[in-house]
PDB file of C-alpha atoms in Angstrom:
ATOM      1  CA  UNK X   1      93.033  73.701  80.009  1.00  0.00           C
ATOM      2  CA  UNK X   2      95.449  75.927  81.922  1.00  0.00           C
ATOM      3  CA  UNK X   3      96.395  78.795  79.632  1.00  0.00           C
ATOM      4  CA  UNK X   4      99.466  80.295  81.325  1.00  0.00           C
ATOM      5  CA  UNK X   5     101.678  80.334  78.218  1.00  0.00           C
ATOM      6  CA  UNK X   6     100.942  83.987  77.509  1.00  0.00           C
ATOM      7  CA  UNK X   7     103.317  86.269  75.770  1.00  0.00           C
ATOM      8  CA  UNK X   8     104.813  88.930  78.045  1.00  0.00           C
ATOM      9  CA  UNK X   9     106.519  92.114  76.875  1.00  0.00           C
ATOM     10  CA  UNK X  10     108.106  95.071  78.566  1.00  0.00           C
ATOM     11  CA  UNK X  11     106.315  98.050  76.984  1.00  0.00           C
ATOM     12  CA  UNK X  12     107.145 101.262  78.943  1.00  0.00           C
ATOM     13  CA  UNK X  13     104.163 103.495  79.707  1.00  0.00           C
ATOM     14  CA  UNK X  14     103.773 106.799  81.471  1.00  0.00           C
ATOM     15  CA  UNK X  15     104.862 106.551  84.094  1.00  0.00           C
ATOM     16  CA  UNK X  16     101.447 107.054  85.692  1.00  0.00           C
ATOM     17  CA  UNK X  17     101.552 108.266  89.234  1.00  0.00           C
ATOM     18  CA  UNK X  18      98.493 107.383  91.308  1.00  0.00           C
ATOM     19  CA  UNK X  19      97.763 108.195  94.935  1.00  0.00           C
ATOM     20  CA  UNK X  20      94.797 106.787  96.787  1.00  0.00           C
ATOM     21  CA  UNK X  21      93.587 104.783  99.764  1.00  0.00           C
ATOM     22  CA  UNK X  22      93.878 101.027  99.954  1.00  0.00           C
ATOM     23  CA  UNK X  23      90.373  99.601  99.917  1.00  0.00           C
ATOM     24  CA  UNK X  24      88.941  96.180 100.591  1.00  0.00           C
ATOM     25  CA  UNK X  25      88.544  94.023  97.532  1.00  0.00           C
ATOM     26  CA  UNK X  26      86.875  90.624  97.206  1.00  0.00           C
ATOM     27  CA  UNK X  27      89.734  88.995  99.196  1.00  0.00           C
ATOM     28  CA  UNK X  28      90.325  86.527  96.354  1.00  0.00           C
ATOM     29  CA  UNK X  29      93.998  87.554  95.874  1.00  0.00           C
ATOM     30  CA  UNK X  30      95.175  86.346  99.205  1.00  0.00           C
ATOM     31  CA  UNK X  31      92.413  84.010 100.369  1.00  0.00           C
ATOM     32  CA  UNK X  32      91.745  82.038  97.183  1.00  0.00           C
ATOM     33  CA  UNK X  33      94.756  82.595  94.978  1.00  0.00           C
ATOM     34  CA  UNK X  34      97.636  82.946  97.469  1.00  0.00           C
ATOM     35  CA  UNK X  35      98.674  86.406  96.304  1.00  0.00           C
ATOM     36  CA  UNK X  36      97.683  89.261  98.620  1.00  0.00           C
ATOM     37  CA  UNK X  37      97.015  92.481  96.783  1.00  0.00           C
ATOM     38  CA  UNK X  38      96.532  96.110  97.749  1.00  0.00           C
ATOM     39  CA  UNK X  39      93.411  97.413  95.978  1.00  0.00           C
ATOM     40  CA  UNK X  40      93.577 101.081  94.999  1.00  0.00           C
ATOM     41  CA  UNK X  41      90.444 103.171  95.584  1.00  0.00           C
ATOM     42  CA  UNK X  42      88.855 103.596  92.127  1.00  0.00           C
ATOM     43  CA  UNK X  43      88.622 107.358  92.693  1.00  0.00           C
ATOM     44  CA  UNK X  44      92.410 107.445  92.198  1.00  0.00           C
ATOM     45  CA  UNK X  45      92.309 106.073  88.623  1.00  0.00           C
ATOM     46  CA  UNK X  46      88.866 105.753  87.163  1.00  0.00           C
ATOM     47  CA  UNK X  47      88.879 109.049  85.307  1.00  0.00           C
ATOM     48  CA  UNK X  48      92.450 108.546  83.999  1.00  0.00           C
ATOM     49  CA  UNK X  49      92.205 105.177  82.164  1.00  0.00           C
ATOM     50  CA  UNK X  50      89.886 103.615  79.660  1.00  0.00           C
ATOM     51  CA  UNK X  51      89.292 100.049  78.545  1.00  0.00           C
ATOM     52  CA  UNK X  52      92.352 100.133  76.314  1.00  0.00           C
ATOM     53  CA  UNK X  53      94.526 100.198  79.398  1.00  0.00           C
ATOM     54  CA  UNK X  54      93.326  96.933  80.918  1.00  0.00           C
ATOM     55  CA  UNK X  55      96.070  94.385  81.590  1.00  0.00           C
ATOM     56  CA  UNK X  56      99.011  93.400  83.756  1.00  0.00           C
ATOM     57  CA  UNK X  57     101.616  96.018  84.500  1.00  0.00           C
ATOM     58  CA  UNK X  58     104.674  96.592  86.668  1.00  0.00           C
ATOM     59  CA  UNK X  59     105.636  99.587  88.696  1.00  0.00           C
ATOM     60  CA  UNK X  60     106.696 100.811  92.095  1.00  0.00           C
ATOM     61  CA  UNK X  61     104.562 101.281  95.209  1.00  0.00           C
ATOM     62  CA  UNK X  62     104.784 102.596  98.671  1.00  0.00           C
ATOM     63  CA  UNK X  63     102.312 102.305 101.508  1.00  0.00           C
ATOM     64  CA  UNK X  64     102.197 105.349 103.740  1.00  0.00           C
ATOM     65  CA  UNK X  65     101.226 103.909 107.123  1.00  0.00           C
ATOM     66  CA  UNK X  66     103.247 104.975 110.119  1.00  0.00           C
ATOM     67  CA  UNK X  67     102.203 101.826 111.999  1.00  0.00           C
ATOM     68  CA  UNK X  68     104.132  99.655 109.518  1.00  0.00           C
ATOM     69  CA  UNK X  69     107.804  98.850 110.179  1.00  0.00           C
ATOM     70  CA  UNK X  70     110.191 101.194 108.358  1.00  0.00           C
ATOM     71  CA  UNK X  71     111.219  98.604 105.743  1.00  0.00           C
ATOM     72  CA  UNK X  72     107.563  97.983 104.930  1.00  0.00           C
ATOM     73  CA  UNK X  73     107.084 101.707 104.176  1.00  0.00           C
ATOM     74  CA  UNK X  74     109.881 101.617 101.539  1.00  0.00           C
ATOM     75  CA  UNK X  75     109.248 101.732  97.787  1.00  0.00           C
ATOM     76  CA  UNK X  76     108.655  98.148  96.592  1.00  0.00           C
ATOM     77  CA  UNK X  77     108.407  96.517  93.182  1.00  0.00           C
ATOM     78  CA  UNK X  78     104.739  96.013  92.247  1.00  0.00           C
ATOM     79  CA  UNK X  79     102.976  93.779  89.702  1.00  0.00           C
ATOM     80  CA  UNK X  80      99.448  94.871  89.140  1.00  0.00           C
ATOM     81  CA  UNK X  81      96.262  94.029  87.334  1.00  0.00           C
ATOM     82  CA  UNK X  82      94.100  96.795  85.944  1.00  0.00           C
ATOM     83  CA  UNK X  83      90.653  96.000  84.657  1.00  0.00           C
ATOM     84  CA  UNK X  84      87.512  94.016  85.140  1.00  0.00           C
ATOM     85  CA  UNK X  85      89.023  90.685  86.301  1.00  0.00           C
ATOM     86  CA  UNK X  86      87.476  88.774  83.350  1.00  0.00           C
ATOM     87  CA  UNK X  87      87.186  85.332  85.060  1.00  0.00           C
ATOM     88  CA  UNK X  88      84.844  86.772  87.722  1.00  0.00           C
ATOM     89  CA  UNK X  89      81.301  87.786  86.875  1.00  0.00           C
ATOM     90  CA  UNK X  90      80.506  89.721  90.068  1.00  0.00           C
ATOM     91  CA  UNK X  91      82.892  92.651  89.456  1.00  0.00           C
ATOM     92  CA  UNK X  92      80.896  95.892  89.048  1.00  0.00           C
ATOM     93  CA  UNK X  93      83.803  98.305  88.437  1.00  0.00           C
ATOM     94  CA  UNK X  94      87.393  98.224  87.256  1.00  0.00           C
ATOM     95  CA  UNK X  95      90.067  97.504  89.766  1.00  0.00           C
ATOM     96  CA  UNK X  96      93.729  98.225  90.227  1.00  0.00           C
ATOM     97  CA  UNK X  97      95.096  95.429  92.344  1.00  0.00           C
ATOM     98  CA  UNK X  98      98.811  95.655  93.166  1.00  0.00           C
ATOM     99  CA  UNK X  99     100.893  92.781  94.472  1.00  0.00           C
ATOM    100  CA  UNK X 100     103.762  94.488  96.315  1.00  0.00           C
ATOM    101  CA  UNK X 101     106.957  92.394  96.268  1.00  0.00           C
ATOM    102  CA  UNK X 102     107.512  92.534 100.005  1.00  0.00           C
ATOM    103  CA  UNK X 103     106.486  90.297 102.909  1.00  0.00           C
ATOM    104  CA  UNK X 104     104.096  92.288 105.029  1.00  0.00           C
ATOM    105  CA  UNK X 105     103.610  89.246 107.306  1.00  0.00           C
ATOM    106  CA  UNK X 106      99.884  89.032 106.619  1.00  0.00           C
ATOM    107  CA  UNK X 107      99.307  92.646 107.714  1.00  0.00           C
ATOM    108  CA  UNK X 108      96.355  94.497 106.234  1.00  0.00           C
ATOM    109  CA  UNK X 109      96.613  98.261 105.638  1.00  0.00           C
ATOM    110  CA  UNK X 110      93.123  99.258 104.538  1.00  0.00           C
ATOM    111  CA  UNK X 111      92.692 102.991 104.618  1.00  0.00           C
ATOM    112  CA  UNK X 112      96.400 103.703 104.282  1.00  0.00           C
ATOM    113  CA  UNK X 113      97.645 105.854 101.438  1.00  0.00           C
ATOM    114  CA  UNK X 114      99.263 104.003  98.575  1.00  0.00           C
ATOM    115  CA  UNK X 115     101.460 105.669  96.047  1.00  0.00           C
ATOM    116  CA  UNK X 116     101.642 103.660  92.888  1.00  0.00           C
ATOM    117  CA  UNK X 117     103.704 104.395  89.804  1.00  0.00           C
ATOM    118  CA  UNK X 118     102.729 102.337  86.749  1.00  0.00           C
ATOM    119  CA  UNK X 119     105.703 102.164  84.381  1.00  0.00           C
ATOM    120  CA  UNK X 120     105.426  99.181  81.988  1.00  0.00           C
ATOM    121  CA  UNK X 121     102.779  97.012  80.394  1.00  0.00           C
ATOM    122  CA  UNK X 122     103.424  93.242  80.499  1.00  0.00           C
ATOM    123  CA  UNK X 123     100.393  91.542  78.952  1.00  0.00           C
ATOM    124  CA  UNK X 124      96.674  91.642  78.397  1.00  0.00           C
ATOM    125  CA  UNK X 125      94.238  90.159  80.940  1.00  0.00           C
ATOM    126  CA  UNK X 126      93.390  86.540  80.389  1.00  0.00           C
ATOM    127  CA  UNK X 127      89.956  85.028  80.994  1.00  0.00           C
ATOM    128  CA  UNK X 128      90.332  81.539  82.356  1.00  0.00           C
ATOM    129  CA  UNK X 129      87.732  78.956  81.350  1.00  0.00           C
ATOM    130  CA  UNK X 130      86.075  78.798  84.773  1.00  0.00           C
ATOM    131  CA  UNK X 131      86.738  79.755  88.341  1.00  0.00           C
ATOM    132  CA  UNK X 132      86.696  76.136  89.484  1.00  0.00           C
ATOM    133  CA  UNK X 133      89.319  75.126  86.885  1.00  0.00           C
ATOM    134  CA  UNK X 134      91.383  78.158  87.758  1.00  0.00           C
ATOM    135  CA  UNK X 135      91.555  77.082  91.427  1.00  0.00           C
ATOM    136  CA  UNK X 136      91.778  73.345  90.909  1.00  0.00           C
ATOM    137  CA  UNK X 137      94.422  73.416  88.261  1.00  0.00           C
ATOM    138  CA  UNK X 138      96.300  76.227  90.039  1.00  0.00           C
ATOM    139  CA  UNK X 139      96.274  78.114  86.719  1.00  0.00           C
ATOM    140  CA  UNK X 140      96.075  81.530  88.388  1.00  0.00           C
ATOM    141  CA  UNK X 141      98.881  80.739  90.787  1.00  0.00           C
ATOM    142  CA  UNK X 142     101.124  79.714  87.950  1.00  0.00           C
ATOM    143  CA  UNK X 143     100.218  82.687  85.746  1.00  0.00           C
ATOM    144  CA  UNK X 144     100.728  85.147  88.627  1.00  0.00           C
ATOM    145  CA  UNK X 145     103.987  83.500  89.601  1.00  0.00           C
ATOM    146  CA  UNK X 146     105.243  83.945  86.017  1.00  0.00           C
ATOM    147  CA  UNK X 147     104.014  87.552  85.974  1.00  0.00           C
ATOM    148  CA  UNK X 148     105.749  88.418  89.261  1.00  0.00           C
ATOM    149  CA  UNK X 149     109.052  86.750  88.213  1.00  0.00           C
ATOM    150  CA  UNK X 150     108.998  88.420  84.770  1.00  0.00           C
ATOM    151  CA  UNK X 151     107.922  91.710  86.278  1.00  0.00           C
ATOM    152  CA  UNK X 152     110.609  91.786  88.934  1.00  0.00           C
ATOM    153  CA  UNK X 153     113.315  91.161  86.230  1.00  0.00           C
ATOM    154  CA  UNK X 154     111.737  93.936  84.142  1.00  0.00           C
ATOM    155  CA  UNK X 155     111.943  96.375  87.052  1.00  0.00           C
ATOM    156  CA  UNK X 156     115.645  95.451  87.516  1.00  0.00           C
ATOM    157  CA  UNK X 157     116.319  96.972  84.067  1.00  0.00           C
ATOM    158  CA  UNK X 158     118.205 100.334  84.241  1.00  0.00           C
ATOM    159  CA  UNK X 159     115.415 102.505  82.869  1.00  0.00           C
ATOM    160  CA  UNK X 160     112.652 101.175  85.108  1.00  0.00           C
ATOM    161  CA  UNK X 161     114.889 100.759  88.187  1.00  0.00           C
ATOM    162  CA  UNK X 162     115.577 104.518  88.226  1.00  0.00           C
ATOM    163  CA  UNK X 163     111.908 105.202  88.846  1.00  0.00           C
ATOM    164  CA  UNK X 164     112.083 103.678  92.291  1.00  0.00           C
ATOM    165  CA  UNK X 165     113.811 106.875  93.410  1.00  0.00           C
ATOM    166  CA  UNK X 166     111.297 109.216  91.812  1.00  0.00           C
ATOM    167  CA  UNK X 167     110.468 112.335  93.947  1.00  0.00           C
ATOM    168  CA  UNK X 168     106.806 111.219  93.819  1.00  0.00           C
ATOM    169  CA  UNK X 169     107.561 108.762  96.596  1.00  0.00           C
ATOM    170  CA  UNK X 170     109.345 111.194  98.897  1.00  0.00           C
ATOM    171  CA  UNK X 171     107.202 114.298  98.433  1.00  0.00           C
ATOM    172  CA  UNK X 172     104.374 115.339 100.768  1.00  0.00           C
ATOM    173  CA  UNK X 173     102.072 116.098  97.839  1.00  0.00           C
ATOM    174  CA  UNK X 174     100.364 113.599  95.632  1.00  0.00           C
ATOM    175  CA  UNK X 175     100.304 113.414  91.906  1.00  0.00           C
ATOM    176  CA  UNK X 176      97.010 111.474  91.814  1.00  0.00           C
TER     177      UNK X 176
END
């Protein structure tokens, strides 16, 4: 059964400012699920969060890569998953996988610096019954679509929208 009817909330956190390199993940986000994500190097967050912080969050993100077009280097809305990806059994460490709400035209930016500000919790991670069901029933696509739509509306709220202009994104020093 596809369990996408999860309760979402807008629970402000931090904000937590993370700076790190974009690293290769399992390539499931874009290749298998249709949602390309930028995976943050675990060195940027592993010592800062514990198991109680796992879940789906929203925030703001910028990719610092001078080879990207100017609009792609702007600060974009981000919906991210933090945790162990409970449906998959081959994950050996926690991940922070951010979907940036911008069309990068299929461009990869591995090795580029990502500045990520996590500012609100949306929901806990959900373990789907099986990977096959998740793909066949398009459960993940539906759940992620709902997360992104809800998250974008949350980031349009006055309190969270202000964080897009945080000095963290314009400074030359990191707060990682």
